[in-house]
Coordinates of C-alpha atoms in Angstrom, one line a residue:
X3 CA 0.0 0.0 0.0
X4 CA 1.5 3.6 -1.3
X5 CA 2.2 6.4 1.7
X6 CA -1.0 8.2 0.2
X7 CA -3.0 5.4 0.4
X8 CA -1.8 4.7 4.1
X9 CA -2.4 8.0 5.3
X10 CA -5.5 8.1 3.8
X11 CA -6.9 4.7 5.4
X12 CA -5.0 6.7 8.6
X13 CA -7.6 9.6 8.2
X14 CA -10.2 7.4 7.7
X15 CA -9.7 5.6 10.9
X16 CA -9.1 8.6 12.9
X17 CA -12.8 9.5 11.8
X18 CA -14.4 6.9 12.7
X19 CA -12.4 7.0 16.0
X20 CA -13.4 10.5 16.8
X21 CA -17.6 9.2 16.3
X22 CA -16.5 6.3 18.5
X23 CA -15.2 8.8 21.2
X24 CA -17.8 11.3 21.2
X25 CA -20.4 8.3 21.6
X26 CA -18.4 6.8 24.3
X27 CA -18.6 10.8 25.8
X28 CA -22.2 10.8 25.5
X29 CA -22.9 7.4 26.9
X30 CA -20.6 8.4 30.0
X31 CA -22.2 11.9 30.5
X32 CA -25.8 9.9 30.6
X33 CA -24.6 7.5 33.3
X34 CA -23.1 9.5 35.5
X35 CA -24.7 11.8 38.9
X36 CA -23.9 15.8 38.9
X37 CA -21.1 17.0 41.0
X38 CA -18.1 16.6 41.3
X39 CA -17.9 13.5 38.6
X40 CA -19.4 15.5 35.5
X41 CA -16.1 17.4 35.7
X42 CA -15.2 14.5 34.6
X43 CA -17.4 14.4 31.6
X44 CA -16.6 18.2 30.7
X45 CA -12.5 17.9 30.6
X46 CA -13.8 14.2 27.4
X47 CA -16.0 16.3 25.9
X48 CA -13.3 19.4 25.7
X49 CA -10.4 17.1 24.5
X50 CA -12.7 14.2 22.2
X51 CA -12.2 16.7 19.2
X52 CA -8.1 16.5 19.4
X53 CA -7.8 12.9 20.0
X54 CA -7.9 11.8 16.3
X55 CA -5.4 15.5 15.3
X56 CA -2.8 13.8 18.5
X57 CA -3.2 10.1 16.3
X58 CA -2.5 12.0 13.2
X59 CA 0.7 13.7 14.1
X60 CA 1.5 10.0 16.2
X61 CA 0.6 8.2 13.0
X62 CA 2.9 11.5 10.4
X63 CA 5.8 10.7 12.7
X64 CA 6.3 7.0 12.8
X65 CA 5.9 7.2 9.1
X66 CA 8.7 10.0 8.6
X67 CA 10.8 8.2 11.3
X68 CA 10.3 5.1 9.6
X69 CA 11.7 6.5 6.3
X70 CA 14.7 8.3 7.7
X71 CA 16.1 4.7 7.9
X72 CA 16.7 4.5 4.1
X73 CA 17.1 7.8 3.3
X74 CA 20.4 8.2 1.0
X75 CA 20.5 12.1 0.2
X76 CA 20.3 15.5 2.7
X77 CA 20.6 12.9 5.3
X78 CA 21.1 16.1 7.7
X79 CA 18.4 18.6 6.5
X80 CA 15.9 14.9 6.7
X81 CA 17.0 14.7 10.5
X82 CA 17.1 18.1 11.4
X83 CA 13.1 17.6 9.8
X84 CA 13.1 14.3 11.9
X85 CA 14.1 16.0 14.6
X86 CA 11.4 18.9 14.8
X87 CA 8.4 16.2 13.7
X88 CA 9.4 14.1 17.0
X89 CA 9.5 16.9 19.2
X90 CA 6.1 17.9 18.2
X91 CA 4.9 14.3 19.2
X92 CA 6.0 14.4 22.5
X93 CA 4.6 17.9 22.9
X94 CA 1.7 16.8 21.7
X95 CA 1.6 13.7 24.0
X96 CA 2.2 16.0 27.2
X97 CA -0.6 18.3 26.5
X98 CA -3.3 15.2 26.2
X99 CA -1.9 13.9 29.5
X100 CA -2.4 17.5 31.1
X101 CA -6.2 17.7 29.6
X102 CA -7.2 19.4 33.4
X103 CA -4.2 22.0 33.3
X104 CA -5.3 22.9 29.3
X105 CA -9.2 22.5 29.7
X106 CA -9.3 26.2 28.7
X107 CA -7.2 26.0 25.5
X108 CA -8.8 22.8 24.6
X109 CA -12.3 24.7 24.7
X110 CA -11.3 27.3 22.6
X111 CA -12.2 26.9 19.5
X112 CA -8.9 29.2 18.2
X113 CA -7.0 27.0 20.1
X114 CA -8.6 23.9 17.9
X115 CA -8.0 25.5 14.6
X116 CA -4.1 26.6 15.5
X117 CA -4.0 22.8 16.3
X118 CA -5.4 21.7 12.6
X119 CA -3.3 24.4 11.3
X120 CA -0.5 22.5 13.4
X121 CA -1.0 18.7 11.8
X122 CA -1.5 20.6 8.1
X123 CA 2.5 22.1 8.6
X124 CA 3.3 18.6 9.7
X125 CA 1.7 17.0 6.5
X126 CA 4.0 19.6 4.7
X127 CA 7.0 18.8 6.5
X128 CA 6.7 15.6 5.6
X129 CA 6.3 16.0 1.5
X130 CA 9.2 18.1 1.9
X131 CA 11.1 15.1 3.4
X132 CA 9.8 13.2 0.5
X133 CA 11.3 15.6 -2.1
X134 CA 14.5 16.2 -0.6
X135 CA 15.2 12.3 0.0
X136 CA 14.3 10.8 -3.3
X137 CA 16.6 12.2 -5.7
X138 CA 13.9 12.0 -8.4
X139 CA 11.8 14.4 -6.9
X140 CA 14.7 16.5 -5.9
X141 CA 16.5 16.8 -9.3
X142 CA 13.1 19.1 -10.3
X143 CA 13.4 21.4 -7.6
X144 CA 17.3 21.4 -7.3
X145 CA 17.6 24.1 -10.2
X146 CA 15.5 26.7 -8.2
X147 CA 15.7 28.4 -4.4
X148 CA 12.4 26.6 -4.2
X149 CA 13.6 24.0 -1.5
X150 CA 14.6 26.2 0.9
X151 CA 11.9 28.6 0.4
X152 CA 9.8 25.3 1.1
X153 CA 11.8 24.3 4.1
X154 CA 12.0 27.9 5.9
X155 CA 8.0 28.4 4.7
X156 CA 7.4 25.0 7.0
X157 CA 9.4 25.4 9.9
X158 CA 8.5 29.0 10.7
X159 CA 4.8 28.2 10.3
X160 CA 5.7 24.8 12.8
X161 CA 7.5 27.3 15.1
X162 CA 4.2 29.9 14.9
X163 CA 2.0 26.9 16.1
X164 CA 4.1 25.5 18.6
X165 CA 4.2 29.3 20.0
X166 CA 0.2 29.8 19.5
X167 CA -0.2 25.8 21.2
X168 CA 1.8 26.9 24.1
X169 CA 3.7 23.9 23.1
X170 CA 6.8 22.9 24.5
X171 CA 9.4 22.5 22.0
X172 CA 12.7 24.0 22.4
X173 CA 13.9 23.7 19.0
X174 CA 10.7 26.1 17.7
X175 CA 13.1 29.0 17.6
X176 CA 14.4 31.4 14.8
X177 CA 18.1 30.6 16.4
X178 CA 17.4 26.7 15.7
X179 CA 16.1 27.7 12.0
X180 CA 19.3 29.6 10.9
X181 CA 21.2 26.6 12.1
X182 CA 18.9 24.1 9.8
X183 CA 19.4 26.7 6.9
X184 CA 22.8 26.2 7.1
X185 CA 22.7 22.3 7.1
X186 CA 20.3 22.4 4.4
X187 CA 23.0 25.0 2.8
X188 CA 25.5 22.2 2.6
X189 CA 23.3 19.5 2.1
X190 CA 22.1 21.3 -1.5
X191 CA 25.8 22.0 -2.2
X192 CA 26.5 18.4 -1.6
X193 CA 23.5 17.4 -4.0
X194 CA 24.9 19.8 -6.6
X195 CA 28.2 18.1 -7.0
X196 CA 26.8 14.5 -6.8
X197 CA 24.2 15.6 -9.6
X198 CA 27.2 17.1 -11.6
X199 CA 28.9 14.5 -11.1
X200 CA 26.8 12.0 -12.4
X201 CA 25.9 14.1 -15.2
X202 CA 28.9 14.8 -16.1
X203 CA 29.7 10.4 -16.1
X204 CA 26.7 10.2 -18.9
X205 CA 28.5 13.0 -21.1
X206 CA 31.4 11.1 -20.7
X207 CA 29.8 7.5 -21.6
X208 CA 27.8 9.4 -24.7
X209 CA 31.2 11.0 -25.8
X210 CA 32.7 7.5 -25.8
X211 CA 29.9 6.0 -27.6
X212 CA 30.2 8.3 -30.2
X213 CA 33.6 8.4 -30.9
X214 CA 33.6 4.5 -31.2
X215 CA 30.6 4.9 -33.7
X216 CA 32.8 7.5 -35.7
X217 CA 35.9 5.0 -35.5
X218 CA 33.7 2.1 -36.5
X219 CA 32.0 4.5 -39.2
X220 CA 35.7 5.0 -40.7
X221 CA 36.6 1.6 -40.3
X222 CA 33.4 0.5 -42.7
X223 CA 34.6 3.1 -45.5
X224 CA 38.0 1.8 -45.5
X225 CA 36.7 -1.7 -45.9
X226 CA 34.5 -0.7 -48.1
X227 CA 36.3 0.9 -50.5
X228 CA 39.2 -2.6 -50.1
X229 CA 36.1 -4.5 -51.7
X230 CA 35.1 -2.1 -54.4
X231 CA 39.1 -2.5 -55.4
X232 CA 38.8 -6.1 -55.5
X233 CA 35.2 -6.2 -57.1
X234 CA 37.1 -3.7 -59.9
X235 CA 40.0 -6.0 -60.3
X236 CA 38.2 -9.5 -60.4
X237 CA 36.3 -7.5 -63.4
X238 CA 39.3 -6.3 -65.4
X239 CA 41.1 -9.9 -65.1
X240 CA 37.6 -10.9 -66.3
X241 CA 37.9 -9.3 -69.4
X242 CA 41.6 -10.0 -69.8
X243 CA 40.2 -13.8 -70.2

C-alpha cells in the first residue's frame, strides 16, 4: 500500500475514532450523577475533538521516522526535519496527558484551529522530506531556491503553532532555523556536486559511444572501399580472359 494510500486509510480511521469517542462521551455523561464527577465528563467532551489531530501527528511521525532509515540524500536537513516532527509528538503527548491543566485551550475553538493548522504544517514537513530524500523528486526542484523557500515556509509556520499551542518544544526558535538553513545550505551543495557528477559520467559514456561509432563509421569506409578495389580487379582480369 503507497504512503498516500496509508495516510488516507489513517484519516479514515481517525474518523471513525473521533464518532466512536464522542459516543463513548455521551454514553458516560448519561450514566453519570452531577457533581463533582461531570467534571469528569466536561474535561472528554473538551479534549474528544483532538484525540484523532494527536493520532494524526502519532501516525505523520512514525511514518517520517520510519523512512529516515533509508534515506540516501540530505541525510542532515531529513533529520534536522526528523528531529522537529518528533519533538512535536511528545509535545503533543504532554498536553493530552495535562487535559485538566489545558481544559481552557482545549475549549477554545482558536485554540482547535491553531491545532489543525499544526497537523497541516506537519503534512508539509513531511512532502518536503519526500522531495528532498528521493533524488527523483529533488532533481526538479534542485535548479531553483524553491527547497529552501519550502523548508524555511514549514518550519517558521511549525515554530508559529508551537508558539500559538503553548507547546513545548525548544527547537521552535528562529536561532534553531538559521542553524537548519545552514545544514540544508550544505546538504544542496552536496547534492549539486553529486548531480554534476553524475551528469557529467553520462557525457562522458555518450562521448565514448560516439567516438567508437565514428571509429567504426571509418573503419566501414576503409573496408569498403578494399572491396570495391577487388570487385574492380576481379572485373578487369575478367575481361583480360
Amino acid at each position: 500500500m503507497s504512503k498516500s494510500k496509508r495516510l488516507d486509510k489513517a484519516a479514515e480511521i481517525i474518523d471513525k475514532s473521533a464518532e466512536v469517542m464522542t459516543g463513548m462521551v455521551d454514553a458516560f455523561k448519561s450514566n453519570i450523577p452531577n457533581g463533582t464527577t461531570q467534571a469528569i465528563v466536561t474535561v472528554a467532551e473538551a479534549v474528544a475533538p483532538f484525540l484523532p489531530l494527536a493520532a494524526l501527528v502519532a501516525t505523520l511521525t512514525k511514518e517520517i521516522v520510519e523512512a529516515y532509515e533509508n534515506v540516501q540524500y540530505n541525510k542532515k536537513t531529513c533529520s534536522a526535519l526528523v528531529n522537529r516532527v518528533e519533538a512535536a509528538e511528545t509535545s503533543i503527548k504532554a498536553l493530552m496527558r495535562q487535559k485538566e491543566e489545558n481544559l481552557k485551550n482545549f475549549r477554545d475553538q482558536n485554540y482547535y484551529k491553531t491545532f489543525i493548522r499544526f497537523t497541516n504544517c506537519l503534512k508539509q514537513i513531511k512532502k518536503l522530506f519526500d522531495d528532498i530524500s528521493q533524488l527523483p523528486k529533488f532533481k526538479k526542484f534542485v535548479s531553483s531556491a524553491s527547497i529552501r523557500e519550502r523548508f524555511e515556509k514549514s518550519i517558521k509556520e511549525f515554530n508559529s503553532c508551537s508558539n500559538d499551542l503553548n507547546l513545548a518544544i525548544s527547537i521552535a526558535t528562529q536561532d534553531q532555523l538559521n542553524k537548519d538553513l545552514i545544514i540544508l545550505h550544505d546538504d544542496m551543495i552536496e547534492m549539486n556536486k553529486f548531480l554534476h557528477k553524475i551528469e557529467g559520467g553520462i557525457t562522458d559514456t555518450v562521448n565514448n559511444t560516439e567516438t567508437i561509432v565514428n571509429k567504426l563509421e571509418i573503419q566501414n569506409n576503409e573496408i569498403k572501399i578494399i572491396v570495391e578495389n577487388i570487385i574492380e580487379q576481379n572485373k578487369r582480369l575478367t575481361e583480360m580472359n
